[in-house]
Amino acid sequence: MQLILISGLSGSGKSIALRMLEDSGFYCIDNLPASLLTSVVEQVRPFGYDHVAISVDTRSAAALGALPAALDTLRASGDDVRVLFLDAQTDTLIRRFSETRRRHPLSGCALTIPESVAQERQMLGDVAELGHRIDTSDLSANQLRRYVRTFVSLDIGSLVLIIQSFGFKHGVPLDADFVFDTRCLPNPYYDPELRPMTGRDAPVAAFLAAEPQVGQMEDDIAGLIGRWLPAFRLDNRNYLTVAIGCTGGQHRSVYLGERLAARLRQGEQTVLVRHRELDEA
């Protein structure tokens, strides 16, 4: 069985992810207490469900402590168990609740929305470390669906390395394990001909390839990540996200993201490339 466990903060997109999986043929269960996880999986197994997605969050907060042991039990039985944790910046979550007029699940405790978000983030702190984390702050619904679809289709027999470019003016991704700042490098933006292009375009790539500093930074980042990947594997990490940032997330970070992905694909790990500011286009 392939079991996708979805968790995360309220308003981060869990419903979108669960509906996408349901449309893809998964048998889906929302808001299941973690203490019931193993028994429910065993109940549905005889019915031939090979793809199951289950949402677990703070609506069943009292049972969250049982989650790590339940996941270990299911993995020991040979199931392909993956955990997807959706997160977002606090101001983004507040805005989403304001726009939709929905109640936060914890607001019944006489908490404001910001207080509810803070408490929920604290309650889910341990769960966030159990799997692949996606920051949905700047993602459209279509982007999130694509990211979830890729996550489900991955072969995770080895570590999955995500190289993500972003623009600092839009905020640092919450899901980053490493963040590198490329704003000190020469900027193609100031060339009127290169400004409308991206780091994927040949003229921009040629401009940056001709700058020695760019190559030096590429070598340094690739060397650091490559040197420490074995340690992350030994720590049983399935996912590692390396974020490369420039001012707008269009040129330098995109170029270096592509270059680093090409170099790091030569190892044992699976490498994904995401360009946060370009993916929607």
Short mmCIF file of N, CA and C in Angstrom, two decimals, residues 10 35 41 44 46-47 52 54 67 104 136 141 145 153 162-163 182 185 187 190 195 210-211 218 225 228 273:
data_model
loop_
_atom_site.label_atom_id
_atom_site.label_comp_id
_atom_site.label_asym_id
_atom_site.label_seq_id
_atom_site.Cartn_x
_atom_site.Cartn_y
_atom_site.Cartn_z
N SER A 10 -3.70 24.78 9.73
CA SER A 10 -5.00 25.11 9.16
C SER A 10 -4.86 26.30 8.21
N SER A 35 -3.98 7.97 16.76
CA SER A 35 -4.03 6.70 17.49
C SER A 35 -4.81 5.62 16.74
N VAL A 41 -5.87 1.55 8.70
CA VAL A 41 -5.16 1.01 7.53
C VAL A 41 -5.42 -0.49 7.40
N VAL A 44 -8.96 -1.12 5.99
CA VAL A 44 -9.21 -0.88 4.56
C VAL A 44 -8.37 -1.79 3.67
N PRO A 46 -8.04 -5.11 3.35
CA PRO A 46 -8.71 -6.23 2.66
C PRO A 46 -9.58 -5.82 1.48
N PHE A 47 -9.93 -4.53 1.40
CA PHE A 47 -10.79 -4.07 0.31
C PHE A 47 -10.00 -3.73 -0.95
N VAL A 52 -3.82 5.13 -0.39
CA VAL A 52 -4.64 5.72 0.67
C VAL A 52 -4.00 7.03 1.11
N ILE A 54 -4.46 10.06 4.14
CA ILE A 54 -5.11 10.35 5.41
C ILE A 54 -4.61 11.69 5.94
N LEU A 67 1.61 9.43 16.67
CA LEU A 67 1.90 9.39 15.23
C LEU A 67 3.24 8.74 14.89
N HIS A 104 -10.91 29.45 12.73
CA HIS A 104 -9.75 28.61 12.97
C HIS A 104 -10.15 27.51 13.96
N THR A 136 3.47 26.85 1.48
CA THR A 136 2.45 27.22 0.49
C THR A 136 2.16 28.72 0.46
N ALA A 141 -3.13 27.35 -6.02
CA ALA A 141 -3.69 26.00 -5.85
C ALA A 141 -3.11 25.05 -6.90
N ARG A 145 -0.97 21.60 -6.22
CA ARG A 145 -1.37 20.30 -6.79
C ARG A 145 -0.20 19.65 -7.53
N SER A 153 4.65 10.69 -6.79
CA SER A 153 5.22 9.85 -7.85
C SER A 153 6.70 9.56 -7.66
N ILE A 162 15.80 18.73 -2.93
CA ILE A 162 15.02 19.75 -3.63
C ILE A 162 15.85 21.02 -3.71
N ILE A 163 16.10 21.49 -4.93
CA ILE A 163 16.78 22.77 -5.15
C ILE A 163 15.70 23.78 -5.51
N THR A 182 22.34 34.93 -3.11
CA THR A 182 23.15 35.25 -4.30
C THR A 182 23.04 36.73 -4.69
N LEU A 185 26.00 38.76 -6.21
CA LEU A 185 26.53 38.47 -7.55
C LEU A 185 26.04 39.50 -8.57
N ASN A 187 24.11 41.30 -11.41
CA ASN A 187 22.68 41.12 -11.64
C ASN A 187 22.31 41.41 -13.10
N TYR A 190 19.93 44.54 -14.60
CA TYR A 190 20.30 45.90 -14.99
C TYR A 190 20.66 46.00 -16.46
N ARG A 195 16.63 41.80 -18.81
CA ARG A 195 15.66 41.99 -17.72
C ARG A 195 14.41 41.13 -17.87
N ALA A 210 29.97 33.98 -17.48
CA ALA A 210 31.19 34.76 -17.74
C ALA A 210 31.72 35.47 -16.50
N GLU A 211 30.95 35.42 -15.39
CA GLU A 211 31.36 36.09 -14.16
C GLU A 211 32.03 35.09 -13.22
N GLU A 218 28.88 28.76 -7.11
CA GLU A 218 28.35 27.45 -7.50
C GLU A 218 29.22 26.33 -6.94
N ILE A 225 27.06 21.02 -0.04
CA ILE A 225 25.93 20.09 -0.05
C ILE A 225 26.42 18.66 -0.31
N TRP A 228 28.04 16.99 2.73
CA TRP A 228 27.22 16.65 3.89
C TRP A 228 26.02 15.76 3.58
N VAL A 273 13.94 20.23 -9.03
CA VAL A 273 14.18 21.67 -9.13
C VAL A 273 12.84 22.39 -9.09
#
